[in-house]
Structures are given as structure tokens and as C-alpha cells.
GROMACS .gro file of C-alpha atoms in nm:
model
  421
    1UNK     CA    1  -3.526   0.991  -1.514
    2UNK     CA    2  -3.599   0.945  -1.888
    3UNK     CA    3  -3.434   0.608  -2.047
    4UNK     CA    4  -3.594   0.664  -2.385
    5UNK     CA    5  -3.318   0.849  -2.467
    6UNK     CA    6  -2.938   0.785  -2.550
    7UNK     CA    7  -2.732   0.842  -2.238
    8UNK     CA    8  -2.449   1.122  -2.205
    9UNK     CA    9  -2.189   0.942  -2.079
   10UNK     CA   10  -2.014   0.624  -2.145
   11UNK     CA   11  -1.923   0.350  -1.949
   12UNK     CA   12  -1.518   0.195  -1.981
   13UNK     CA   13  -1.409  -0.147  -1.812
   14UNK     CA   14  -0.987  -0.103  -1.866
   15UNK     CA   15  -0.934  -0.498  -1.828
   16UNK     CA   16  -0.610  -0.614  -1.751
   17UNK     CA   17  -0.624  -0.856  -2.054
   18UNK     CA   18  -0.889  -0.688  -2.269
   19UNK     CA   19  -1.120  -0.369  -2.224
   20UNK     CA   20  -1.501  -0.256  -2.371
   21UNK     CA   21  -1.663   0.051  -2.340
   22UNK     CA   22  -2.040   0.035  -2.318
   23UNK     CA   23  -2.308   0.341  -2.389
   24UNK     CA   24  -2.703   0.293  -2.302
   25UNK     CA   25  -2.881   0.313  -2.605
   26UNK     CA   26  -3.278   0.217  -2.574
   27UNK     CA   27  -3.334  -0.098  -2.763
   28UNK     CA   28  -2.970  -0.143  -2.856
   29UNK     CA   29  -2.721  -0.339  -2.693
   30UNK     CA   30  -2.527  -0.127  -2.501
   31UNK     CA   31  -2.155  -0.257  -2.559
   32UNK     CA   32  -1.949  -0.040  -2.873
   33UNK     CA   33  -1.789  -0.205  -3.107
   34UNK     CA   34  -1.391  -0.134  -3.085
   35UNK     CA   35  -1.218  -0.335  -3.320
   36UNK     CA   36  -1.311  -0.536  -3.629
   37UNK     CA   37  -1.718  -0.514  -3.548
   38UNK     CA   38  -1.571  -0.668  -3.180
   39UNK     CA   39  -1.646  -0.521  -2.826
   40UNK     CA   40  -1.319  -0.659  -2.675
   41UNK     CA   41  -1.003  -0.438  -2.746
   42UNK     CA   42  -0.719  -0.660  -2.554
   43UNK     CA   43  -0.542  -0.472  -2.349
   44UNK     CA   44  -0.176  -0.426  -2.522
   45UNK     CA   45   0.041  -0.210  -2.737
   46UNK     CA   46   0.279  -0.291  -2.966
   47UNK     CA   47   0.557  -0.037  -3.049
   48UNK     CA   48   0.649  -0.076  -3.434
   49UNK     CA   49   0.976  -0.016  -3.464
   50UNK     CA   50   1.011  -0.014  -3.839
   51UNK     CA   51   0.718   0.182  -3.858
   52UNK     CA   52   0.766   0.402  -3.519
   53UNK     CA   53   0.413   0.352  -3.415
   54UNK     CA   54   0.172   0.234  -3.162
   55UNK     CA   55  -0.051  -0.039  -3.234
   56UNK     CA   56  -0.354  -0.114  -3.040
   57UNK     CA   57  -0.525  -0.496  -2.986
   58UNK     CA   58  -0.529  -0.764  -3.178
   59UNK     CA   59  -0.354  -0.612  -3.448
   60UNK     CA   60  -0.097  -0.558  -3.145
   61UNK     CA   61  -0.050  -0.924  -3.118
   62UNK     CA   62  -0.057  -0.979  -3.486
   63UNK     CA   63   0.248  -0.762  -3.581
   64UNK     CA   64   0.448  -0.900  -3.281
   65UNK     CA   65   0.381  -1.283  -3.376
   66UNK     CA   66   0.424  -1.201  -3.738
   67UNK     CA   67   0.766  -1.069  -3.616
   68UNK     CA   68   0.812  -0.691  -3.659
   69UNK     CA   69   1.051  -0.534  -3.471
   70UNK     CA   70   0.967  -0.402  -3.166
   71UNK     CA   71   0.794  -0.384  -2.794
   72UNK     CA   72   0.453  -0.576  -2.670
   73UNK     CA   73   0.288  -0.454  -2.396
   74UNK     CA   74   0.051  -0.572  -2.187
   75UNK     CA   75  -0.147  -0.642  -1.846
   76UNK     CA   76  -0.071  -0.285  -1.885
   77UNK     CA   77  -0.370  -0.207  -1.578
   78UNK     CA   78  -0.133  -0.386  -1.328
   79UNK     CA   79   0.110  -0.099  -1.393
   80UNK     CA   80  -0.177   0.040  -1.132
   81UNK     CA   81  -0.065   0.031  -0.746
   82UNK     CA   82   0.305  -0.072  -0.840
   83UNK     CA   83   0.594   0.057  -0.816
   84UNK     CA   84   0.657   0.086  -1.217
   85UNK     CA   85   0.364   0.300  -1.246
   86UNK     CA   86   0.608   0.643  -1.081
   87UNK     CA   87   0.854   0.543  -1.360
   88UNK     CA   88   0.978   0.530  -1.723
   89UNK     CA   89   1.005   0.236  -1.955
   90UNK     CA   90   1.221   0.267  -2.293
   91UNK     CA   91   0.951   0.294  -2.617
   92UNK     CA   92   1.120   0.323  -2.965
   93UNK     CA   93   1.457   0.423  -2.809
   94UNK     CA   94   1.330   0.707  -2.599
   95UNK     CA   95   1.183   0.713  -2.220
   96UNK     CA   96   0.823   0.714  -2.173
   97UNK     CA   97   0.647   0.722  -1.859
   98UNK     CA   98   0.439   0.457  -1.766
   99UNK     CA   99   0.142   0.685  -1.666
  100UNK     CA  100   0.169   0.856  -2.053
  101UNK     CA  101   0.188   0.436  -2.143
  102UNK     CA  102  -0.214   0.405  -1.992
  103UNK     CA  103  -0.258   0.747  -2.136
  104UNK     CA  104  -0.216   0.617  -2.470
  105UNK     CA  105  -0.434   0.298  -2.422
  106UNK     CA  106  -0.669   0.492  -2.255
  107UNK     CA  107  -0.691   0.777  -2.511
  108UNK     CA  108  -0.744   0.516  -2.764
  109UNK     CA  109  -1.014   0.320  -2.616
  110UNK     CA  110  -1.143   0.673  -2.603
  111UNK     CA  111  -1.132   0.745  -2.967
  112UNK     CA  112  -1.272   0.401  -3.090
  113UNK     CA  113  -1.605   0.431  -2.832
  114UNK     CA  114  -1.694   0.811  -3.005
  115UNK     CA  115  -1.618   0.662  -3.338
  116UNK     CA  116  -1.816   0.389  -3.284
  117UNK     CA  117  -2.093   0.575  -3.129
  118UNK     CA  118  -2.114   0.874  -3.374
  119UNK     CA  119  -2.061   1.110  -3.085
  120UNK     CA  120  -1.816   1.213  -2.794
  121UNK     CA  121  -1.819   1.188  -2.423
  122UNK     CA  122  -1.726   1.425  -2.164
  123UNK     CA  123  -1.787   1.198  -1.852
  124UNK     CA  124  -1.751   0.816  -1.823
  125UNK     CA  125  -1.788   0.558  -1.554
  126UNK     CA  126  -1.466   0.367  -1.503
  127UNK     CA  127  -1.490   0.016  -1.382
  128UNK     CA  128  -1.195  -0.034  -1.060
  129UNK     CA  129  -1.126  -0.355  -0.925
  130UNK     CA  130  -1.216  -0.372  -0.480
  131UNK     CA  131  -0.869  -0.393  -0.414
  132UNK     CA  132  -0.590  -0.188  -0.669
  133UNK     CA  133  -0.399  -0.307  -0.413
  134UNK     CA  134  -0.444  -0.522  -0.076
  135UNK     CA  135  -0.429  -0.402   0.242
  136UNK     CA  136  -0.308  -0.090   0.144
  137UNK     CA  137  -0.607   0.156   0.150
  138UNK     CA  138  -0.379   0.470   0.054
  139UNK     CA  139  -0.179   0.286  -0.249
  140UNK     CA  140  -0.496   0.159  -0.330
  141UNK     CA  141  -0.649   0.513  -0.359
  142UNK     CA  142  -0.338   0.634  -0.490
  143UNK     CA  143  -0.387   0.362  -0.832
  144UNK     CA  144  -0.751   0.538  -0.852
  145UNK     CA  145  -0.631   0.892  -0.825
  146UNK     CA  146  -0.347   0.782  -1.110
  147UNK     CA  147  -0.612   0.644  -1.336
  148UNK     CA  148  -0.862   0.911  -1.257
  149UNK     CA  149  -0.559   1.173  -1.362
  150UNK     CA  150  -0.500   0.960  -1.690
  151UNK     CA  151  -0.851   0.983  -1.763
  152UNK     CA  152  -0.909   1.358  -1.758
  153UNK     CA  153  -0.556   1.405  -1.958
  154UNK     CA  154  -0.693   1.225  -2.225
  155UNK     CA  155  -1.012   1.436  -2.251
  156UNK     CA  156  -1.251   1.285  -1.997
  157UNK     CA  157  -1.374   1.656  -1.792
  158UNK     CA  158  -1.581   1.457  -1.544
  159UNK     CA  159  -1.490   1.057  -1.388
  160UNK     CA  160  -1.620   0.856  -1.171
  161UNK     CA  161  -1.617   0.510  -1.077
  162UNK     CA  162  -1.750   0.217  -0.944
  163UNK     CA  163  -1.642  -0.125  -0.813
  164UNK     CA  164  -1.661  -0.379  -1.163
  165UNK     CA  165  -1.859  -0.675  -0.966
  166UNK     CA  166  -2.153  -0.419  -0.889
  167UNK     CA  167  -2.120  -0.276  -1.269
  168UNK     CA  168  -2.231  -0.661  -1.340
  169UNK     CA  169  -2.480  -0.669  -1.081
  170UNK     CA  170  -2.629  -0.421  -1.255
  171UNK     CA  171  -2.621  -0.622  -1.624
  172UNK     CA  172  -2.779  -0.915  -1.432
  173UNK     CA  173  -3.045  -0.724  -1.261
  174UNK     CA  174  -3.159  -0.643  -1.593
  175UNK     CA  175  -3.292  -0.931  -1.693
  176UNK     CA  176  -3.401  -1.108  -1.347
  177UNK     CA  177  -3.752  -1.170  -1.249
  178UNK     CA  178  -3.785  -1.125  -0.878
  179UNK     CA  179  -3.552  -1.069  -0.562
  180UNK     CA  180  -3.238  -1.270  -0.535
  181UNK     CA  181  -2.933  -1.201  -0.300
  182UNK     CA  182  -2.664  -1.275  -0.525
  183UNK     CA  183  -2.273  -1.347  -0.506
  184UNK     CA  184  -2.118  -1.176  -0.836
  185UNK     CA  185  -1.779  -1.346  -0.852
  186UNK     CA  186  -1.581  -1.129  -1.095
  187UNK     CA  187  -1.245  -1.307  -1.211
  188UNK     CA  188  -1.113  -1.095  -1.419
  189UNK     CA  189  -0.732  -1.069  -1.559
  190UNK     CA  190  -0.548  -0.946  -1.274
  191UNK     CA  191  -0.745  -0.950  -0.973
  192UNK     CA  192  -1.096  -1.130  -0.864
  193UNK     CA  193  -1.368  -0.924  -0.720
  194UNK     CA  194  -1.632  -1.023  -0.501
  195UNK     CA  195  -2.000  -0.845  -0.440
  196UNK     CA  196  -2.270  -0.953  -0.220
  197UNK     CA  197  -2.621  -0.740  -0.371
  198UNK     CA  198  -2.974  -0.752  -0.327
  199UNK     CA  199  -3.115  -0.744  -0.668
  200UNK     CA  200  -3.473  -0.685  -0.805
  201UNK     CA  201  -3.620  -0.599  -1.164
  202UNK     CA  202  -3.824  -0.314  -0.965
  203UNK     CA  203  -3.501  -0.151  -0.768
  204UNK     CA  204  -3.352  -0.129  -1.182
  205UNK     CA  205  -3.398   0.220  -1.170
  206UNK     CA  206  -3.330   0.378  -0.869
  207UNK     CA  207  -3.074   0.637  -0.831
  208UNK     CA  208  -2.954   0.535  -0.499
  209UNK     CA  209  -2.853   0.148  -0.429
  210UNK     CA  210  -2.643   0.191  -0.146
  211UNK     CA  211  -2.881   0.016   0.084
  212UNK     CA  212  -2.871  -0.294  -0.117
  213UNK     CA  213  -2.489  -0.318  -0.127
  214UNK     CA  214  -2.431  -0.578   0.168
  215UNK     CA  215  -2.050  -0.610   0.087
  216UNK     CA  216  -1.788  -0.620  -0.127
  217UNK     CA  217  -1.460  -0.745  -0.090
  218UNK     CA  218  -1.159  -0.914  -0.321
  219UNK     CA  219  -0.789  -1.033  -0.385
  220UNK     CA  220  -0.546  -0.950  -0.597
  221UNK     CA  221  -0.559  -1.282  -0.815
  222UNK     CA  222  -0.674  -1.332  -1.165
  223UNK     CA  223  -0.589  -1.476  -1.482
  224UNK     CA  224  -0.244  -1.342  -1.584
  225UNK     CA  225  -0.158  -1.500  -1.143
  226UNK     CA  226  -0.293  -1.831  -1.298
  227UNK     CA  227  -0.064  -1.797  -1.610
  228UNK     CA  228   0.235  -1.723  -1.440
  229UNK     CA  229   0.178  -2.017  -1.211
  230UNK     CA  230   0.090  -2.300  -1.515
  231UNK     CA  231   0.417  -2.103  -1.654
  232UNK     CA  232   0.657  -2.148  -1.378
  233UNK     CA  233   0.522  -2.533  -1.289
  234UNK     CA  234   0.485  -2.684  -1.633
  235UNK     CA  235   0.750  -2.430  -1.844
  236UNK     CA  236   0.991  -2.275  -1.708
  237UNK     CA  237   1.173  -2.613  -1.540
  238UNK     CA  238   1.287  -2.659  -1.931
  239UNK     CA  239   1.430  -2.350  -1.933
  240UNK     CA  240   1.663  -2.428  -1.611
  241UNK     CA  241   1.366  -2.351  -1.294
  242UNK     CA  242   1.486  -2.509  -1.025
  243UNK     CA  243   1.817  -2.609  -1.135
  244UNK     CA  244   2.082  -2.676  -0.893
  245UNK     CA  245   2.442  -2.469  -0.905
  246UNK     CA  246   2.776  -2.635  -0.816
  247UNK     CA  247   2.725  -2.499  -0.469
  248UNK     CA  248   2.413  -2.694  -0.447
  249UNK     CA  249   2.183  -2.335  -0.375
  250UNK     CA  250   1.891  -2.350  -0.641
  251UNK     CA  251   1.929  -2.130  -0.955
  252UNK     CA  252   1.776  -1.800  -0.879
  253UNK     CA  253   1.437  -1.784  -0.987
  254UNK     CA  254   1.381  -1.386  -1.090
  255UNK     CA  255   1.481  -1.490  -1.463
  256UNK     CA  256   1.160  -1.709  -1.472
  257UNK     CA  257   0.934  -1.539  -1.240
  258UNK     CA  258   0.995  -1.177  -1.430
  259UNK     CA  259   0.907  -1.421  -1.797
  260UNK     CA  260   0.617  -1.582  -1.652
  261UNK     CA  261   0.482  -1.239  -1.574
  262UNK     CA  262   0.330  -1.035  -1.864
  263UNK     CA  263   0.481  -0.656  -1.725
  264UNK     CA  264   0.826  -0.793  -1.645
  265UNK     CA  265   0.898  -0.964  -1.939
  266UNK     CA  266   1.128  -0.686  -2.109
  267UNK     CA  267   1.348  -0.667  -1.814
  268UNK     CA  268   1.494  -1.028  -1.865
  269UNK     CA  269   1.620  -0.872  -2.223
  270UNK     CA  270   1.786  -0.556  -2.039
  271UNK     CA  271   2.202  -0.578  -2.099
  272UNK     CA  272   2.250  -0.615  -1.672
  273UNK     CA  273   2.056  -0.948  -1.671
  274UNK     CA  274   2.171  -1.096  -1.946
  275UNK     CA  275   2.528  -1.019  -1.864
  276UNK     CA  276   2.437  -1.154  -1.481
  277UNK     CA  277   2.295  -1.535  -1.630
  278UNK     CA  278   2.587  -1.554  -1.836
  279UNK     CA  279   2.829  -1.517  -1.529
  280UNK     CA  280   2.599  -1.779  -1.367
  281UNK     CA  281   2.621  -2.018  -1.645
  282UNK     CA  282   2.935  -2.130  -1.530
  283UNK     CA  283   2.820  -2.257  -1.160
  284UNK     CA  284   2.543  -2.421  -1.295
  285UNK     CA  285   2.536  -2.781  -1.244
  286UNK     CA  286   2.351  -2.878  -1.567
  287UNK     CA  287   2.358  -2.598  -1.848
  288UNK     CA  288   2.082  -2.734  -2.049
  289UNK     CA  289   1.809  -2.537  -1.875
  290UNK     CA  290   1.970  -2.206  -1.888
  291UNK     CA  291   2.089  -2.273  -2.249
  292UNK     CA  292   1.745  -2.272  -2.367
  293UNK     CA  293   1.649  -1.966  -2.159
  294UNK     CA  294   1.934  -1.788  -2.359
  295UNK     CA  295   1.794  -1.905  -2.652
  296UNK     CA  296   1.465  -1.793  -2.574
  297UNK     CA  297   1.627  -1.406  -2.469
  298UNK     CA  298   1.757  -1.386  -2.766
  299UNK     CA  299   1.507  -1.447  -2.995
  300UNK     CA  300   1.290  -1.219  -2.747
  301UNK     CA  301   1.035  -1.493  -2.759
  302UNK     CA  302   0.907  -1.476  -2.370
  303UNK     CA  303   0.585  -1.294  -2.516
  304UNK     CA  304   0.532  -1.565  -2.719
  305UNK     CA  305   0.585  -1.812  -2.447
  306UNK     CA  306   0.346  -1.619  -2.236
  307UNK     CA  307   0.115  -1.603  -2.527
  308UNK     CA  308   0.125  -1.978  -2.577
  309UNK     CA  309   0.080  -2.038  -2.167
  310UNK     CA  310  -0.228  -1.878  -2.190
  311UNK     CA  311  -0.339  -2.050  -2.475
  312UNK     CA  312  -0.344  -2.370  -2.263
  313UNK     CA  313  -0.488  -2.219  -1.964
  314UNK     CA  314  -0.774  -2.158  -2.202
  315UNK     CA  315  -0.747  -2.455  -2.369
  316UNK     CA  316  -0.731  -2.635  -2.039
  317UNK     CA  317  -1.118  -2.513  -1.917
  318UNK     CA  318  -1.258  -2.740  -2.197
  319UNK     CA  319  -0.985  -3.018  -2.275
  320UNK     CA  320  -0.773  -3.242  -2.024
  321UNK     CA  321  -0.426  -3.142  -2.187
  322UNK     CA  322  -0.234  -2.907  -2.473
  323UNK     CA  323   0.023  -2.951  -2.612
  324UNK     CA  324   0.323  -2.688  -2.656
  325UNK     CA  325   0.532  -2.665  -2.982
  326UNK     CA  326   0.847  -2.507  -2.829
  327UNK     CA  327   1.036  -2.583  -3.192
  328UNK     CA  328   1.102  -2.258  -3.266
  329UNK     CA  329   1.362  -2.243  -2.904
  330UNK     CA  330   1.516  -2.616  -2.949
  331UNK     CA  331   1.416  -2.836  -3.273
  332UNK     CA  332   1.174  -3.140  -3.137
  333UNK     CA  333   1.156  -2.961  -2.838
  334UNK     CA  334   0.775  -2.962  -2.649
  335UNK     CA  335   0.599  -2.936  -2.311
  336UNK     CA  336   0.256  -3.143  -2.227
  337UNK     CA  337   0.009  -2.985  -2.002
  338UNK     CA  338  -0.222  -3.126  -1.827
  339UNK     CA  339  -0.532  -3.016  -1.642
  340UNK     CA  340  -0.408  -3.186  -1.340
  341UNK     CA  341  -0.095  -3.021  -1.350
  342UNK     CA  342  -0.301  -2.713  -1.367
  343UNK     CA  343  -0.507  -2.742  -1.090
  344UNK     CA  344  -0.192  -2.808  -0.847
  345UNK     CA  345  -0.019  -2.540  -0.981
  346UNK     CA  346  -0.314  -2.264  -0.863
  347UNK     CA  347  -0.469  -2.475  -0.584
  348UNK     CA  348  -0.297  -2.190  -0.345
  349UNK     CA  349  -0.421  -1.870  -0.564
  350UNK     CA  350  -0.775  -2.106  -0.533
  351UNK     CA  351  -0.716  -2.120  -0.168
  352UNK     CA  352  -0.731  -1.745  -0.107
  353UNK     CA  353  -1.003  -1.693  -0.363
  354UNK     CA  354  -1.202  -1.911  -0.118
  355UNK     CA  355  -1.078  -1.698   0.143
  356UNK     CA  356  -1.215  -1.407   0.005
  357UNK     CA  357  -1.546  -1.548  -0.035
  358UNK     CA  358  -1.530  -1.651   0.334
  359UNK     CA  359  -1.477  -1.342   0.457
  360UNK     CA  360  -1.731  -1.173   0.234
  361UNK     CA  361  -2.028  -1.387   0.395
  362UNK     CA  362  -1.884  -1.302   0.708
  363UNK     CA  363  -1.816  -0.931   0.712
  364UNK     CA  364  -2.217  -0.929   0.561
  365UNK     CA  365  -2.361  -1.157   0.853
  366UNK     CA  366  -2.501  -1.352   0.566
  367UNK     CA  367  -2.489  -1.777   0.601
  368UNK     CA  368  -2.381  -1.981   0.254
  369UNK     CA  369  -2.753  -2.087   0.285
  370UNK     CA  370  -2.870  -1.746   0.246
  371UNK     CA  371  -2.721  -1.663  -0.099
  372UNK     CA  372  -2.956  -1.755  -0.391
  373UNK     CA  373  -2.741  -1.736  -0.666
  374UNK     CA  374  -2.335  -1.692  -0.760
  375UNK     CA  375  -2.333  -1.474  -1.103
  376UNK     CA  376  -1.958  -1.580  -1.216
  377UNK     CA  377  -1.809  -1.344  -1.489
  378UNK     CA  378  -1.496  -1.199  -1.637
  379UNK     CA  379  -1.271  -1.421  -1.818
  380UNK     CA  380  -1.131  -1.689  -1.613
  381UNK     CA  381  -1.375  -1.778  -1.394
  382UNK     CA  382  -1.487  -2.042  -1.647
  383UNK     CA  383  -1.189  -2.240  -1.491
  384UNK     CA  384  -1.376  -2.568  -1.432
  385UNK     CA  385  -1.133  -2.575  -1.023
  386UNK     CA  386  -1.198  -2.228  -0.965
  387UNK     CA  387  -1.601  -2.289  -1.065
  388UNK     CA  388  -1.556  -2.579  -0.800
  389UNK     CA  389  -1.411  -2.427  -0.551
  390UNK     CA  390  -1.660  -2.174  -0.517
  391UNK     CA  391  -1.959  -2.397  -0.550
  392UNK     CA  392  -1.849  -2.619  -0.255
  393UNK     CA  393  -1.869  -2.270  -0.019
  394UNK     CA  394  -2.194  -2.217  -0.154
  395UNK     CA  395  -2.409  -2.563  -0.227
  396UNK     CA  396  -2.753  -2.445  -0.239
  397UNK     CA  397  -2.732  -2.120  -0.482
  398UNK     CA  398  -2.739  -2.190  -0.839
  399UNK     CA  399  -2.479  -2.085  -1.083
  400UNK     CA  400  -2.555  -1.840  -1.340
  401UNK     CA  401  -2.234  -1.706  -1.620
  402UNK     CA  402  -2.256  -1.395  -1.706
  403UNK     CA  403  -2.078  -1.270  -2.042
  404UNK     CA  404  -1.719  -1.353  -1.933
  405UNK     CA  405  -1.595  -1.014  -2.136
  406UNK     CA  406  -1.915  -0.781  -2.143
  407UNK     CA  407  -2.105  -0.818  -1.854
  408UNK     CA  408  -1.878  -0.553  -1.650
  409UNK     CA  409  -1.885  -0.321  -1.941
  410UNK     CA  410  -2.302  -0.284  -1.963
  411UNK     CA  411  -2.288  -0.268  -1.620
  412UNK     CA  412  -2.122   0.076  -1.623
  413UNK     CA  413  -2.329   0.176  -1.900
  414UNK     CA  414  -2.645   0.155  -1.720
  415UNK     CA  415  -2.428   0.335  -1.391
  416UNK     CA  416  -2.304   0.578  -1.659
  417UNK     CA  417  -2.701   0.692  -1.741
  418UNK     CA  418  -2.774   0.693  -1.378
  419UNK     CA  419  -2.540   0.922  -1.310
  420UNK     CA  420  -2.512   1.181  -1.556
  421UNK     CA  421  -2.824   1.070  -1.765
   0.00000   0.00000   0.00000
């Protein structure tokens, strides 16, 4: 096959927080610019409501935290292998399927990789995560088939895909010197993938790679699991978690749970829940808690609390605490976390990503020894615990980071020109 040539086809990796779309180009790097000279498009819409119109990205976020009226959406890829994905969600006063809801993200990261690249594509390589869904092979194929559908409706004619931690196998490969069995650990927004590969700068280029596939295997854990954990352990106890009614039962915890997770946010605003905590407000023991989280309803603020979380999970990799400015709910009012508190809150998500790796080396026949290196990429696995936690499984291999946001996406560029070429 000829690689002196632009490729036909495009490679997308639909994130859960943010996406890129990446095109081989010879002596060019291969990820497209898709907003503001950036490869990252996050992964959310923003219905303008005084302007009745989507909004894509960062200028998404901007026009919600600059307070136009309206609807955020986001981690919209979860929608994928749940139940919200066979229904409709209100947009702008009217019902919209969720499936049209990826159609329109999709569609757009679409139109910004052809304008970007000067040309269009017909076929594309669309990164999937192992698992859509656990133990659930036919829901799992199901979320495949639904994204597969979206794709073509948009204006794809041919799709394909392939698992995202061998897409960034591939992006390593490229610049490795000799043979190395590797571990890519992909954590990525909304689920971490694992891939155990046999990599060599002379096996670049062949067609079929099957053979050097020893396993692949993941959970459905990633960075929006670990926000909605530092959420519900360091927030959401201000906002009445775990408050005790007259009866002495705890508070029911859906309120929180549906804030502290990015898809389920809007629900806590629907009339039938509001109208629900209010009825509950009087058998609460201390009202203080679910004062706030009134508050906080109705000034529609749980994006902005979500948005804030994950600005200290990110925060958190580098520094030993943030501090939250929760002002804007209860004058003087803040929150202080820690790293510590952290780490306790996700040691069981942690537990099960170790799991996974566990059962990866086992289902391949392959000893901790064995495994040269551990390629970590997508965007939290900079998370010094979850870095840890890994390393302790494997001792001897050394650590090598990948681009935490691209790595996936020139992976399924160079799978995009093997393909169709």
C-alpha cells in the first residue's frame, strides 16, 4: 500500500468528555483541527434558548457559564448502551430523540474534520470503547449498531470500527524502536480500556494484526465515575447527602446521585422531583442540606457544580487540595478538597480497574513480568492513585504517557488508511 499519499478516510474518537478526528497526511500530523486551531472538540451541546440554536464545545460551555438561557449537554456517548438512548429528551420546548441528540454532535464533528481538511469523507474509523456495556454482549452490540446507524445518517456511506486502546497502540508503534509487549491502559471519560499488543516498528504496516492482538478487555469506569464519586463524598453532604429524616431512614440519595452525574442532571429540574423534595422537606431532620439543594435547582446550577467537581479532580493530579467557591448557592459558603479525600472516594472504581488488568494478564497467559511497558492515555489516567495502582500490578515495565487527548484519535487515522487507503 502507498502512504505517500493522503488517506481516504478519516479516523473519529467520539469521547465521552471531548472528541478529535484524525486523517493521515504524509509528513503532517495527523489530528484536524476542530475548534479555535484545537484538536479537542468537548463533547457537549448547549441549546440557546434566546437564540434557538445548538452550540458545539467550548463555546458550549462558554454560553452556559456566561448564563444564557438554556440546556447543556454532555457525556453525551454514555447515552450509548442505556436505557435513555430508545428515548426523547425535551430541546428548546420540543421532544428530540436522543439518537437525533448524537446525530447532531456527530454530524458536526463531521463538518469541522472536512472543513478542516479541505475535503470530505465517505468512510471513517470510529473509535468504541471494549465494553459499551459489561457483561452484556448483545446491549453492547446493540450501542455499536446505534452509533454505527447515527453515523451513516449523518453522511458516513461506509463505518467501521475498532477498539480505542488498539487505535493507540497503533500511535505508539509509530515511533518505537524494536519489539515490546505492551499494556495500553486507556482511561478515558466514561469507561477504561485495556489492550495487551505485540508491537514492532517493522509490523507498522501490515494489513492484518490480528495475530499480535493477545487480549483486550475493560470496565465501564472513567473520568465522569471519578467525578461523580469526589461529587457525592466531598459535595453533595452540603447539599443534605446523607441526612437523616424524622423517621431516622437516610434522605434518599437519587437527588444527588442524578446531580453528580453529567446525563442526569436535567431530571433533578423536572416539575415531579422538585414537587417530591419539597414534600420531603418537611420529615427532614435538619433542613439546611436540602435548602441549599433547592437553591442550587433553582438557579439550575448542578452543571456548574459538576463543572467545578471536575475542575478539582484535575486540579487534584498536580496539587494536594482545591478549593470550591460555592458563593454563588449560599454567601461565604465553600467546600475544601483534598487529594486524600479523593483517593478514598475512588479507591473502589480503582479496585476494579485493577481487576480488569488482572484478568487481562490472565485471559492472555501472560505473567506481570512479561509485559515491557504500560502506554497510559486518555484523560484521566494521569490520576497520580490510578497511575499507582496500576504500576504495583506491573513493577518491572516502564511507564510511557501517551497524548492523554490525541493518542486514540491518530490511532484510527493510521487504521483509517489501512483500511480503505
Amino acid at each position: 500500500m502507498k502512504h505517500d499519499t493522503p488517506a481516504r478516510a478519516c479516523g473519529i474518537d467520539f469521547g465521552t468528555s471531548n472528541s478529535t478526528a484524525g486523517w493521515h497526511r504524509p509528513g503532517q500530523a495527523s489530528l484536524l483541527a476542530l475548534e479555535d486551531g484545537k484538536i479537542t472538540l468537548p463533547s457537549v451541546v448547549f441549546f440557546n434558548a434566546e437564540e434557538r440554536r445548538p452550540v458545539y464545545g467550548r463555546l458550549a460551555l462558554h454560553e452556559y457559564l456566561e448564563g444564557y438561557e438554556g440546556r447543556l449537554m454532555r457525556s453525551l456517548k454514555s447515552l450509548l448502551g442505556s436505557k435513555l438512548i430508545k428515548h426523547d429528551t425535551s430541546v428548546l420546548g420540543t421532544a428530540m430523540p436522543f439518537k437525533d441528540l448524537l446525530g447532531l454532535f456527530i454530524g458536526e464533528l463531521k463538518k469541522r474534520a472536512e472543513a478542516s481538511a479541505g475535503r470530505g469523507f465517505d468512510q471513517v474509523v470510529l473509535g468504541r470503547p471494549v465494553h459499551f456495556v459489561d457483561d452484556d454482549a448483545a446491549a453492547d452490540q446493540e450501542a455499536e449498531d446505534t452509533l454505527a446507524a447515527v453515523a451513516r445518517k449523518v453522511g458516513f456511506s461506509e463505518v467501521s470500527f475498532q477498539f480505542e486502546p488498539i487505535a493507540a497502540a497503533y500511535d505508539y508503534e509509530a515511533n518505537i524502536q524494536g519489539e515490546e509487549l505492551v499494556l495500553i491502559v486507556d482511561i478515558g471519560g466514561g469507561t477504561s480500556d485495556f489492550s495487551l499488543i505485540r508491537l514492532a516498528p517493522e509490523r507498522h504496516y501490515l494489513d492484518d494484526r490480528q495475530a499480535d492482538i493477545l487480549a483486550t478487555g475493560g470496565v465501564h469506569i472513567g473520568g465522569t465515575d471519578f467525578d461523580k464519586q469526589l461529587n457525592i463524598q466531598g459535595v453533595m453532604p452540603l447539599f443534605g447527602y446523607g441526612s437523616r429524616m424524622k423517621s431516622q431512614a437516610l434522605m434518599p440519595t437519587s437527588y444527588h446521585l442524578n446531580l453528580a452525574t453529567w446525563h442526569t442532571i436535567n431530571a433533578v429540574y423536572a416539575q415531579k422531583s422538585q414537587l417530591a423534595l419539597a414534600n420531603m422537606r418537611y420529615d427532614i431532620e435538619d433542613s439546611l442540606g436540602i435548602d441549599r439543594l433547592f437553591k442550587l435547582i433553582e438557579q439550575r446550577a448542578g452543571h456548574w457544580l459538576a463543572m467545578e467537581v471536575e475542575a478539582s479532580k484535575i486540579e487534584l493530579t498536580d496539587q494536594p487540595q482545591r478549593r470550591v467557591d460555592l458563593g454563588r448557592i449560599e454567601a461565604g459558603l465553600d467546600v475544601l478538597l483534598t487529594r486524600d479525600l479523593f483517593e478514598s472516594a475512588i479507591d473502589g472504581l480503582l479496585e476494579r480497574v485493577r481487576g480488569g488488568v488482572g484478568e487481562l494478564l490472565a485471559s492472555a497467559g501472560v505473567s506481570a513480568g512479561q509485559v515491557d511497558t504500560v502506554f497510559f492515555t486518555g484523560g484521566s489516567s494521569s490520576i497520580p492513585a490510578l497511575r499507582n495502582s496500576v504500576a504495583a500490578l506491573l513493577p518491572k515495565a516502564r511507564h510511557v504517557e501517551g497524548d492523554n487527548f490525541g493518542s486514540i484519535g491518530s490511532g484510527l487515522a493510521i487504521e483509517a488508511r489501512r483500511r480503505y487507503g
